[in-house]
Amino acid sequence: MTQITTVATQPIAGQKPGTSGLRKKTPVFMGRHYLENFVQSIFDVVGAAGKTFVLGGDGRYFNDRAAQVILRMAAANGAARVIVGQGAILSTPAASHLIRLNKTDGGIIMSASHNPGGPNEDFGVKFNMPNGGPAPEGVTEAMFQRTTEITEYKVLEAHDVDLSVVGRHQLGSMVVDVVDPVADYAALMESLFDFPAIRAMFAGGFRMRMDSMCAVTGPYAIEILENRLGAEAGTVVNGTPLPDFGGMHPDPNPTWAKALMDEMFGSAAPDFGAASDGDGDRNMVVGRGIYVSPSDSLAVLAANAHLAPGYAKGLKGVARSMPTSAAADRVADALGIAKFETPTGWKFFGNLLDAGKATICGEESFGTGSDHVREKDGLWAVLLWLNILAVRKQSVADILAEHWAKYGRNYYSRHDFEAIETAKADAMMTALRGSLASLRGRQIEGMTISAADDFAYTDPVDGSVSQKQGVRVLFDDGSRIVYRLSGTGTEGATLRVYLERYAPGPGGLDLDAQVALAPVIRAAHDLAGISGHTGRTAPDVVT
Ligand code: G1P
Ligand code: ZN
């Protein structure tokens, strides 16, 4: 027996989805009506009657319970069908692919991405559109509006759906299709990359380490790398998704993927290393004894993508977020293709990909992807690197050295100052914005400021304008400082300072990035008065 119940509720403050959906501490999400209010607001805005959605998440704590609630609510709101990953698991790129492959009306992804998971850590819910990409601001804003006026939600009274086995179930009048979370995604990867060449490389003794950080990519990486490409068993470590990610912080950067970094810089380092985040959209790649910054990775992938069958015809354009280094721009110029500079956040790439203006996109925050889905895609980047390595038959270090010699090197680093009191961070940004007009022409650390502004973006496809996307300070020697506050943090404010310096190649190319950037770092502290405003003299995380 199933019955639709309408439950009286009232608005809950602070259900405002950010660039990556609604993210809160897990106990908040588990609070009375909290998840239900937001899910009902989603359905009220996009409509559920007769529609088909995809549902899955990164397996973090509450993922399984939330999936059952969302299924019952989808059924009560009249959805015709929900395609859900077995065990309620889907990586974000796999969810994006399923939304597109099945021509559905969108999907709900349960994840707080790279934020830790567990009873007292983070949880999140986001809605993706029928194109497979995150809902644009107009839609998330409408969802937020809805949370401020909601008075009731609908839920089906029913038992849990068995999500542990693949197959079809009926939930009220809605069909629930439990699908293998990996199969369709793996097939997509096989259609893009030269699997025989990569397989031959592994068969020839090439060794790799993939750290899935106890998060969602484990099953994907084991199936693709070990089963299909023949990497030796044990190549994938931390390959079982755990509700608390095994206590790890599943953010693939040198700080949080330290074990991988240690291995790659140790005496027994394999040829290639990679890690991905909680929901599988981020990636970090490392060569033996050499770290590849995400900005450089984007540039190398853009320069070599034609070596993979899926991109053999060349790229239409390359897009990067504004704080990402200009390394990819140099490749686009050399290839004679379009280049785009967008605000931070993957959703700004969606229009460019949909319109066929860009093929490959990337962010400095370990996000890289292409028009094969509408999310960034960690394993995709790893596989494109493997494809390039298999064709060029060179080490990562040699590929980077040749790249820098040809295009010059954009030294790059991001310094994060976390959990700052929000009022203090806001005051610092306000003061900085107020000083912009007076910065031009000022000399500091032997450099002259050539321009300073607050980045604004006009979408070349729909003409929409996004203001105040980060303060940029540009120097006459090509150096650059960007300041912005994180939109994804859950505690206080996180100040991100992005630092860049260009060295034309070849020659002078082998400095440590922090050493090369030292004057830019000093200038960044000085210009914004970081310690005066926030009391912080050193960053918490350096990437
Ligand atoms: C961060 C990254 C940004 C990325 C987003 C979602 O956002 O900086 O590039 O798109 O996570 O993964 P932020 O916290 O800086 O707003
Ligand atoms: Zn993520």
Coordinates of C-alpha atoms and ligand atoms in Angstrom, one line a residue:
M1 CA 0.0 0.0 0.0
T2 CA 1.3 3.4 -0.9
Q3 CA -0.3 6.7 -0.1
I4 CA 0.7 10.3 -0.9
T5 CA 0.9 12.4 2.2
T6 CA 1.1 16.2 2.2
V7 CA 3.1 17.4 5.1
A8 CA 2.8 20.9 6.5
T9 CA 6.1 22.7 6.7
Q10 CA 7.5 26.2 6.9
P11 CA 10.4 28.0 5.4
I12 CA 13.8 27.3 6.9
A13 CA 16.3 30.1 6.7
G14 CA 19.5 29.7 4.7
Q15 CA 18.5 27.2 2.1
K16 CA 20.3 29.2 -0.6
P17 CA 22.1 27.0 -3.1
G18 CA 25.5 28.3 -4.2
T19 CA 27.5 27.5 -7.3
S20 CA 27.4 23.8 -6.5
G21 CA 24.0 23.3 -5.1
L22 CA 23.0 23.4 -1.4
R23 CA 25.7 22.4 1.0
K24 CA 25.4 22.2 4.7
K25 CA 26.6 20.3 7.7
T26 CA 25.1 16.8 7.6
P27 CA 23.1 17.3 10.9
V28 CA 21.5 20.4 9.3
F29 CA 20.5 18.4 6.3
M30 CA 19.2 15.6 8.6
G31 CA 17.2 18.2 10.6
R32 CA 13.4 18.2 10.6
H33 CA 12.0 19.0 7.1
Y34 CA 15.4 20.3 5.9
L35 CA 16.1 17.9 3.0
E36 CA 12.3 17.7 2.2
N37 CA 11.9 21.5 2.0
F38 CA 14.7 21.8 -0.5
V39 CA 13.7 18.8 -2.6
Q40 CA 10.1 20.0 -2.7
S41 CA 11.4 23.4 -3.8
I42 CA 13.4 21.8 -6.6
F43 CA 10.3 19.9 -7.8
D44 CA 8.1 23.0 -7.4
V45 CA 10.5 25.0 -9.7
V46 CA 11.3 22.4 -12.4
G47 CA 8.1 20.4 -12.2
A48 CA 8.0 16.7 -11.6
A49 CA 4.8 15.4 -13.2
G50 CA 5.4 12.9 -15.9
K51 CA 9.2 13.6 -15.8
T52 CA 12.2 11.3 -15.7
F53 CA 15.2 12.1 -13.5
V54 CA 18.6 10.7 -12.6
L55 CA 19.5 10.2 -9.0
G56 CA 22.8 9.3 -7.3
G57 CA 25.5 10.6 -5.0
D58 CA 29.0 10.2 -3.9
G59 CA 28.2 7.6 -1.1
R60 CA 28.9 9.9 1.8
Y61 CA 27.0 9.6 5.1
F62 CA 23.2 10.1 4.7
N63 CA 23.5 9.5 0.9
D64 CA 21.5 6.2 1.2
R65 CA 18.8 7.7 3.5
A66 CA 18.5 10.9 1.4
A67 CA 18.1 8.8 -1.8
Q68 CA 15.0 7.0 -0.3
V69 CA 13.5 10.3 0.8
I70 CA 14.1 11.9 -2.7
L71 CA 12.6 8.8 -4.4
R72 CA 9.5 8.9 -2.2
M73 CA 9.1 12.6 -2.9
A74 CA 9.6 12.2 -6.6
A75 CA 6.9 9.6 -6.7
A76 CA 4.5 11.8 -4.7
N77 CA 5.2 14.7 -7.0
G78 CA 4.2 12.6 -10.0
A79 CA 7.5 11.8 -11.6
A80 CA 7.2 9.0 -14.1
R81 CA 10.6 7.4 -13.7
V82 CA 13.9 7.8 -11.8
I83 CA 17.1 6.2 -12.9
V84 CA 19.3 5.7 -9.8
G85 CA 22.8 4.3 -9.5
Q86 CA 23.1 1.0 -7.7
G87 CA 23.6 1.7 -4.0
A88 CA 22.5 5.3 -4.7
I89 CA 26.0 5.8 -6.1
L90 CA 26.9 7.9 -9.1
S91 CA 29.9 10.1 -9.6
T92 CA 29.0 13.6 -10.7
P93 CA 30.3 13.1 -14.2
A94 CA 28.6 9.8 -14.5
A95 CA 25.3 11.4 -13.4
S96 CA 25.8 14.1 -16.0
H97 CA 26.3 11.5 -18.6
L98 CA 23.2 9.5 -17.6
I99 CA 21.1 12.6 -17.7
R100 CA 22.2 13.2 -21.3
L101 CA 22.3 9.6 -22.5
N102 CA 18.8 8.9 -21.4
K103 CA 17.5 12.3 -22.5
T104 CA 16.0 12.9 -19.1
D105 CA 14.5 16.0 -17.5
G106 CA 17.5 16.5 -15.2
G107 CA 18.9 14.9 -12.1
I108 CA 19.6 15.2 -8.4
I109 CA 23.1 14.7 -7.2
M110 CA 23.8 14.2 -3.6
S111 CA 27.3 15.4 -2.8
A112 CA 29.3 18.0 -1.0
S113 CA 32.1 17.3 -3.6
H114 CA 35.5 17.5 -1.9
N115 CA 34.3 18.4 1.5
P116 CA 34.7 15.7 4.2
G117 CA 31.7 13.4 4.8
G118 CA 30.3 11.9 8.0
P119 CA 27.7 12.5 10.7
N120 CA 29.3 15.8 11.6
E121 CA 30.8 16.8 8.2
D122 CA 29.2 18.0 5.0
F123 CA 26.3 17.0 2.8
G124 CA 24.8 18.5 -0.3
V125 CA 22.1 18.3 -2.9
K126 CA 22.2 19.8 -6.4
F127 CA 20.0 19.8 -9.4
N128 CA 21.3 19.3 -12.9
M129 CA 19.5 20.4 -16.0
P130 CA 18.5 18.2 -19.0
N131 CA 21.8 19.2 -20.7
G132 CA 23.6 17.4 -17.8
G133 CA 25.0 20.6 -16.3
P134 CA 24.4 22.3 -13.0
A135 CA 21.3 24.5 -12.8
P136 CA 22.0 28.1 -13.8
E137 CA 21.7 31.0 -11.3
G138 CA 18.1 31.9 -12.4
V139 CA 16.9 28.4 -11.6
T140 CA 18.8 28.1 -8.3
E141 CA 17.6 31.5 -7.3
A142 CA 14.0 30.4 -8.0
M143 CA 14.6 27.3 -5.9
F144 CA 15.8 29.5 -3.1
Q145 CA 12.8 31.8 -3.4
R146 CA 10.6 28.8 -3.2
T147 CA 12.3 27.7 0.1
T148 CA 11.3 31.0 1.6
E149 CA 7.6 30.5 1.0
I150 CA 7.1 26.8 1.1
T151 CA 4.2 25.6 3.3
E152 CA 4.0 21.9 2.4
Y153 CA 5.8 19.0 0.8
K154 CA 4.6 15.8 -0.7
V155 CA 5.9 12.4 0.1
L156 CA 4.8 8.8 -0.6
E157 CA 4.3 6.5 2.4
A158 CA 6.2 3.4 1.2
H159 CA 9.0 1.1 2.1
D160 CA 12.5 1.6 1.0
V161 CA 13.3 0.7 -2.6
D162 CA 16.0 -2.0 -2.7
L163 CA 18.8 -0.1 -4.4
S164 CA 21.4 -2.8 -3.8
V165 CA 20.7 -4.7 -7.0
V166 CA 20.3 -3.6 -10.6
G167 CA 16.7 -3.9 -11.8
R168 CA 13.3 -2.2 -12.1
H169 CA 11.0 -1.4 -9.2
Q170 CA 7.7 0.3 -8.9
L171 CA 7.2 3.0 -6.3
G172 CA 3.6 4.1 -6.3
S173 CA 3.0 4.9 -9.9
M174 CA 6.7 5.8 -10.5
V175 CA 9.2 3.4 -12.1
V176 CA 12.6 3.2 -10.4
D177 CA 15.4 1.8 -12.5
V178 CA 18.5 0.8 -10.5
V179 CA 21.4 0.8 -12.9
D180 CA 25.1 -0.1 -12.8
P181 CA 26.7 3.2 -11.9
V182 CA 29.9 2.5 -13.9
A183 CA 28.9 0.7 -17.2
D184 CA 27.6 3.6 -19.3
Y185 CA 30.3 5.9 -18.1
A186 CA 33.0 3.4 -18.9
A187 CA 31.6 2.9 -22.4
L188 CA 31.7 6.7 -22.9
M189 CA 35.4 6.8 -21.9
E190 CA 36.1 3.9 -24.2
S191 CA 34.6 5.8 -27.1
L192 CA 36.8 8.9 -26.5
F193 CA 40.2 7.3 -25.8
D194 CA 42.6 4.9 -27.4
F195 CA 42.1 2.0 -25.0
P196 CA 44.3 -0.4 -27.1
A197 CA 47.2 2.1 -26.9
I198 CA 46.8 2.6 -23.2
R199 CA 46.4 -1.1 -22.7
A200 CA 49.7 -1.7 -24.6
M201 CA 51.4 0.8 -22.4
F202 CA 50.4 -0.9 -19.2
A203 CA 51.3 -4.3 -20.8
G204 CA 54.7 -2.8 -21.4
G205 CA 55.3 -2.3 -17.7
F206 CA 54.0 1.3 -17.3
R207 CA 53.0 1.7 -13.6
M208 CA 50.4 4.0 -12.2
R209 CA 48.9 4.9 -8.8
M210 CA 45.3 6.1 -8.6
D211 CA 44.2 7.3 -5.2
S212 CA 40.4 7.4 -5.1
M213 CA 40.5 8.7 -1.5
C214 CA 37.7 6.3 -0.3
A215 CA 35.3 8.3 -2.4
V216 CA 33.1 7.6 -5.4
T217 CA 35.7 7.0 -8.1
G218 CA 36.9 3.7 -6.7
P219 CA 34.6 1.4 -8.6
Y220 CA 35.0 3.5 -11.8
A221 CA 38.8 3.5 -11.6
I222 CA 39.0 -0.2 -10.8
E223 CA 36.7 -1.1 -13.7
I224 CA 38.4 1.2 -16.2
L225 CA 42.1 1.1 -15.2
E226 CA 42.5 -2.4 -13.8
N227 CA 39.8 -4.4 -15.6
R228 CA 39.6 -2.8 -19.0
L229 CA 43.1 -1.3 -19.4
G230 CA 45.0 -4.0 -17.6
A231 CA 46.8 -1.8 -15.0
E232 CA 48.1 -4.2 -12.3
A233 CA 45.8 -5.1 -9.5
G234 CA 46.2 -2.7 -6.6
T235 CA 46.9 0.3 -9.0
V236 CA 43.8 1.9 -7.4
V237 CA 44.1 2.6 -3.7
N238 CA 41.4 3.7 -1.3
G239 CA 39.0 2.3 -3.9
T240 CA 36.0 1.5 -1.8
P241 CA 33.6 4.4 -1.2
L242 CA 33.1 4.9 2.5
P243 CA 30.4 7.0 4.3
D244 CA 33.1 9.0 6.0
F245 CA 35.7 8.7 3.2
G246 CA 37.8 6.7 5.7
G247 CA 38.3 10.0 7.6
M248 CA 40.1 11.4 4.5
H249 CA 39.5 14.9 3.1
P250 CA 38.7 13.8 -0.4
D251 CA 40.2 16.8 -2.1
P252 CA 42.9 15.9 -4.6
N253 CA 45.6 18.5 -4.0
P254 CA 49.2 18.2 -2.7
T255 CA 48.0 18.9 0.9
W256 CA 45.2 16.3 1.1
A257 CA 46.6 13.7 -1.3
K258 CA 49.9 13.8 0.6
A259 CA 50.3 10.0 0.5
L260 CA 50.2 10.1 -3.3
M261 CA 52.6 13.0 -3.4
D262 CA 55.0 11.2 -1.1
E263 CA 54.9 8.1 -3.3
M264 CA 55.4 10.0 -6.5
F265 CA 58.4 11.8 -5.1
G266 CA 59.8 8.7 -3.5
S267 CA 62.4 6.3 -4.8
A268 CA 59.9 3.6 -5.9
A269 CA 57.6 6.1 -7.7
P270 CA 55.4 4.7 -10.5
D271 CA 55.3 6.5 -13.9
F272 CA 52.1 8.3 -13.2
G273 CA 49.9 9.2 -10.3
A274 CA 46.4 10.6 -10.0
A275 CA 43.7 11.3 -7.4
S276 CA 40.1 12.4 -7.5
D277 CA 37.7 14.0 -5.1
G278 CA 34.5 12.9 -3.2
D279 CA 32.2 13.0 -6.2
G280 CA 34.8 12.3 -8.9
D281 CA 34.7 15.5 -10.8
R282 CA 38.1 16.8 -9.7
N283 CA 41.5 15.4 -10.5
M284 CA 45.1 15.9 -9.6
V285 CA 47.9 14.4 -11.8
V286 CA 51.5 13.9 -10.8
G287 CA 54.4 12.5 -12.7
R288 CA 57.4 10.7 -11.2
G289 CA 59.0 13.4 -9.2
I290 CA 56.9 16.2 -10.7
Y291 CA 53.7 17.9 -9.8
V292 CA 51.4 19.1 -12.6
S293 CA 49.5 22.2 -11.6
P294 CA 45.9 22.1 -12.8
S295 CA 46.5 25.2 -14.9
D296 CA 49.4 23.5 -16.6
S297 CA 47.4 20.3 -17.0
L298 CA 44.7 22.1 -18.8
A299 CA 47.2 23.7 -21.2
V300 CA 49.0 20.3 -21.8
L301 CA 45.6 18.5 -22.4
A302 CA 44.5 21.3 -24.8
A303 CA 47.8 21.1 -26.7
N304 CA 47.7 17.3 -27.0
A305 CA 44.0 16.4 -27.1
H306 CA 44.1 15.6 -30.8
L307 CA 46.2 12.5 -29.9
A308 CA 43.0 10.9 -28.5
P309 CA 40.4 9.6 -31.0
G310 CA 37.5 11.6 -29.4
Y311 CA 39.4 14.9 -30.1
A312 CA 41.3 13.9 -33.3
K313 CA 39.4 16.6 -35.3
G314 CA 40.8 19.3 -33.1
L315 CA 39.3 21.6 -30.5
K316 CA 36.7 24.3 -31.1
G317 CA 38.0 26.4 -28.3
V318 CA 39.4 26.3 -24.8
A319 CA 37.8 27.9 -21.8
R320 CA 39.3 28.6 -18.4
S321 CA 38.0 30.3 -15.2
M322 CA 39.4 33.7 -14.7
P323 CA 41.7 32.8 -11.7
T324 CA 43.2 29.9 -13.7
S325 CA 46.6 30.7 -15.2
A326 CA 46.8 32.0 -18.8
A327 CA 48.9 28.9 -19.8
A328 CA 45.9 27.5 -21.8
D329 CA 45.4 30.8 -23.6
R330 CA 48.9 30.5 -25.1
V331 CA 48.0 27.0 -26.4
A332 CA 44.7 28.4 -27.9
D333 CA 46.6 31.2 -29.6
A334 CA 49.1 28.8 -31.0
L335 CA 46.4 26.5 -32.3
G336 CA 44.4 29.4 -33.7
I337 CA 41.3 28.5 -31.8
A338 CA 38.9 30.5 -29.5
K339 CA 39.7 31.1 -25.9
F340 CA 37.3 32.1 -23.1
E341 CA 37.8 33.5 -19.6
T342 CA 34.8 32.8 -17.4
P343 CA 33.9 33.4 -13.7
T344 CA 34.8 30.7 -11.2
G345 CA 32.4 27.7 -11.2
W346 CA 31.8 25.0 -13.8
K347 CA 28.3 26.2 -14.7
F348 CA 29.8 29.1 -16.7
F349 CA 31.3 26.6 -19.2
G350 CA 27.9 25.0 -19.9
N351 CA 26.7 27.6 -22.5
L352 CA 30.0 27.5 -24.3
L353 CA 30.0 23.7 -24.5
D354 CA 26.3 23.6 -25.5
A355 CA 26.9 26.2 -28.2
G356 CA 29.9 24.4 -29.6
K357 CA 32.2 27.3 -28.8
A358 CA 34.6 25.4 -26.5
T359 CA 35.6 21.7 -26.4
I360 CA 37.9 21.6 -23.4
C361 CA 37.5 23.6 -20.2
G362 CA 39.4 23.8 -16.9
E363 CA 39.7 25.5 -13.5
E364 CA 42.8 25.9 -11.3
S365 CA 40.8 24.1 -8.6
F366 CA 41.7 20.7 -10.1
G367 CA 38.7 20.7 -12.5
T368 CA 39.1 19.7 -16.1
G369 CA 36.6 18.4 -18.6
S370 CA 35.2 18.6 -22.1
D371 CA 32.0 18.6 -24.0
H372 CA 31.4 14.8 -23.4
V373 CA 29.4 15.8 -20.3
R374 CA 28.5 19.0 -18.6
E375 CA 30.5 18.6 -15.4
K376 CA 34.2 18.5 -14.8
D377 CA 35.4 15.0 -14.9
G378 CA 38.3 13.6 -12.9
L379 CA 38.8 10.2 -14.6
W380 CA 38.3 11.8 -18.0
A381 CA 41.4 14.0 -17.3
V382 CA 43.4 11.0 -16.0
L383 CA 42.5 9.0 -19.1
L384 CA 43.3 11.8 -21.5
W385 CA 46.7 12.1 -19.8
L386 CA 47.2 8.3 -20.2
N387 CA 46.2 8.5 -23.8
I388 CA 48.8 11.3 -24.4
L389 CA 51.5 9.4 -22.5
A390 CA 50.7 6.2 -24.5
V391 CA 51.1 8.0 -27.8
R392 CA 54.0 10.3 -27.0
K393 CA 55.9 7.6 -25.1
Q394 CA 57.5 10.3 -22.9
S395 CA 57.6 10.9 -19.2
V396 CA 55.3 13.5 -17.6
A397 CA 58.4 15.5 -16.8
D398 CA 59.6 15.5 -20.4
I399 CA 56.2 16.5 -21.7
L400 CA 56.0 19.4 -19.2
A401 CA 59.6 20.5 -20.0
E402 CA 58.8 20.6 -23.8
H403 CA 55.6 22.4 -23.1
W404 CA 57.2 25.1 -21.1
A405 CA 60.1 25.4 -23.6
K406 CA 57.6 26.0 -26.4
Y407 CA 55.0 28.2 -24.7
G408 CA 56.8 29.7 -21.7
R409 CA 55.9 28.9 -18.1
N410 CA 53.1 30.4 -16.1
Y411 CA 54.2 30.0 -12.5
Y412 CA 51.1 29.6 -10.5
S413 CA 49.9 29.0 -7.0
R414 CA 46.7 29.5 -4.9
H415 CA 46.9 30.4 -1.2
D416 CA 43.8 29.8 0.9
F417 CA 43.0 31.4 4.2
E418 CA 40.2 29.4 5.7
A419 CA 37.5 29.9 8.3
I420 CA 38.1 33.7 8.6
E421 CA 35.4 35.6 10.4
T422 CA 33.0 36.6 7.6
A423 CA 32.8 40.2 8.7
K424 CA 36.6 40.6 8.5
A425 CA 36.9 39.0 5.1
D426 CA 34.1 41.1 3.8
A427 CA 35.7 44.3 5.2
M428 CA 39.0 43.3 3.5
M429 CA 37.3 42.8 0.1
T430 CA 35.3 46.0 0.5
A431 CA 38.5 48.0 1.2
L432 CA 40.3 46.3 -1.7
R433 CA 37.5 47.1 -4.1
G434 CA 37.5 50.7 -2.8
S435 CA 41.2 51.0 -3.6
L436 CA 41.1 49.7 -7.2
A437 CA 41.0 53.1 -8.8
S438 CA 44.1 54.3 -7.1
L439 CA 46.2 51.1 -7.8
R440 CA 47.0 51.7 -11.5
G441 CA 50.6 52.8 -12.0
R442 CA 51.7 52.0 -8.4
Q443 CA 55.0 50.3 -8.1
I444 CA 55.5 47.4 -5.7
E445 CA 58.2 44.7 -5.5
G446 CA 59.8 46.1 -8.6
M447 CA 56.6 45.6 -10.6
T448 CA 54.2 48.2 -11.9
I449 CA 50.4 47.7 -11.6
S450 CA 49.0 48.1 -15.1
A451 CA 45.3 47.5 -14.3
A452 CA 43.1 46.6 -11.4
D453 CA 39.4 45.7 -11.6
D454 CA 36.6 43.6 -10.3
F455 CA 36.0 40.8 -12.9
A456 CA 32.7 41.0 -14.7
Y457 CA 31.6 38.5 -17.4
T458 CA 29.1 38.8 -20.2
D459 CA 28.1 35.4 -21.4
P460 CA 28.8 35.3 -25.1
V461 CA 25.8 32.9 -25.7
D462 CA 23.0 34.3 -23.7
G463 CA 24.3 37.8 -22.9
S464 CA 23.8 37.4 -19.1
V465 CA 26.1 39.5 -17.0
S466 CA 27.9 38.3 -13.8
Q467 CA 29.4 41.1 -11.7
K468 CA 31.9 41.1 -8.8
Q469 CA 33.6 37.8 -9.7
G470 CA 36.9 38.6 -8.1
V471 CA 39.4 41.4 -7.8
R472 CA 42.2 41.3 -10.3
V473 CA 45.5 43.1 -10.1
L474 CA 47.6 42.9 -13.3
F475 CA 51.2 43.9 -13.5
D476 CA 53.3 45.1 -16.5
D477 CA 55.5 42.0 -16.5
G478 CA 52.5 39.7 -16.9
S479 CA 52.2 38.8 -13.3
R480 CA 48.8 38.8 -11.7
I481 CA 47.1 38.6 -8.3
V482 CA 43.4 37.6 -7.9
Y483 CA 41.4 37.8 -4.7
R484 CA 38.0 36.3 -4.1
L485 CA 36.0 34.7 -1.4
S486 CA 34.9 31.1 -1.7
G487 CA 31.3 30.4 -2.5
T488 CA 31.5 26.8 -1.4
G489 CA 32.8 26.9 2.2
T490 CA 30.6 26.0 5.1
E491 CA 32.5 27.7 7.9
G492 CA 33.1 31.4 8.0
A493 CA 34.8 32.8 4.9
T494 CA 37.6 31.4 2.9
L495 CA 39.9 33.9 1.2
R496 CA 41.5 32.7 -2.0
V497 CA 44.5 34.5 -3.4
Y498 CA 45.6 33.4 -6.8
L499 CA 49.2 34.2 -7.8
E500 CA 50.7 34.1 -11.3
R501 CA 54.0 35.1 -12.9
Y502 CA 55.0 34.4 -16.5
A503 CA 58.5 33.3 -17.6
P504 CA 59.0 33.1 -21.3
G505 CA 60.7 29.9 -22.3
P506 CA 63.1 28.3 -22.7
G507 CA 65.5 29.2 -19.9
G508 CA 64.9 30.0 -16.2
L509 CA 62.2 27.4 -16.1
D510 CA 63.1 25.2 -13.2
L511 CA 62.3 27.3 -10.2
D512 CA 60.0 26.1 -7.4
A513 CA 56.7 27.9 -7.9
Q514 CA 56.6 29.4 -4.4
V515 CA 60.2 30.8 -5.0
A516 CA 59.3 32.2 -8.4
L517 CA 56.2 33.8 -7.0
A518 CA 57.8 35.2 -3.8
P519 CA 57.6 38.9 -4.9
V520 CA 54.0 38.4 -6.1
I521 CA 53.0 36.8 -2.8
R522 CA 54.5 39.7 -0.8
A523 CA 52.7 42.2 -3.0
A524 CA 49.4 40.3 -2.5
H525 CA 49.7 40.6 1.3
D526 CA 50.7 44.2 1.1
L527 CA 48.0 45.4 -1.4
A528 CA 45.1 43.8 0.5
G529 CA 46.4 44.2 4.0
I530 CA 45.6 40.6 4.6
S531 CA 47.2 40.3 8.1
G532 CA 45.8 43.7 9.2
H533 CA 42.2 42.7 8.3
T534 CA 42.2 39.0 9.1
G535 CA 45.1 38.5 11.5
R536 CA 46.5 35.8 9.2
T537 CA 50.1 36.0 7.9
A538 CA 50.3 32.6 6.2
P539 CA 47.8 30.5 4.2
D540 CA 46.2 27.3 5.5
V541 CA 46.4 25.5 2.2
V542 CA 48.8 26.1 -0.7
T543 CA 48.1 24.5 -4.1
Ligands
G1P1 C1 35.6 26.1 -5.6 C2 36.6 26.3 -6.7 C3 35.9 26.4 -8.0 C4 35.0 25.2 -8.3 C5 34.0 25.0 -7.1 C6 33.2 23.8 -7.2 O1 34.7 27.2 -5.5 O2 37.4 27.4 -6.4 O3 36.8 26.6 -9.0 O4 34.2 25.4 -9.4 O5 34.8 24.9 -5.9 O6 34.0 22.6 -7.3 P1 34.9 28.3 -4.4 O7 35.0 27.7 -3.1 O8 36.3 29.0 -4.8 O9 33.8 29.3 -4.6
ZN2 ZN 33.7 17.5 -6.7

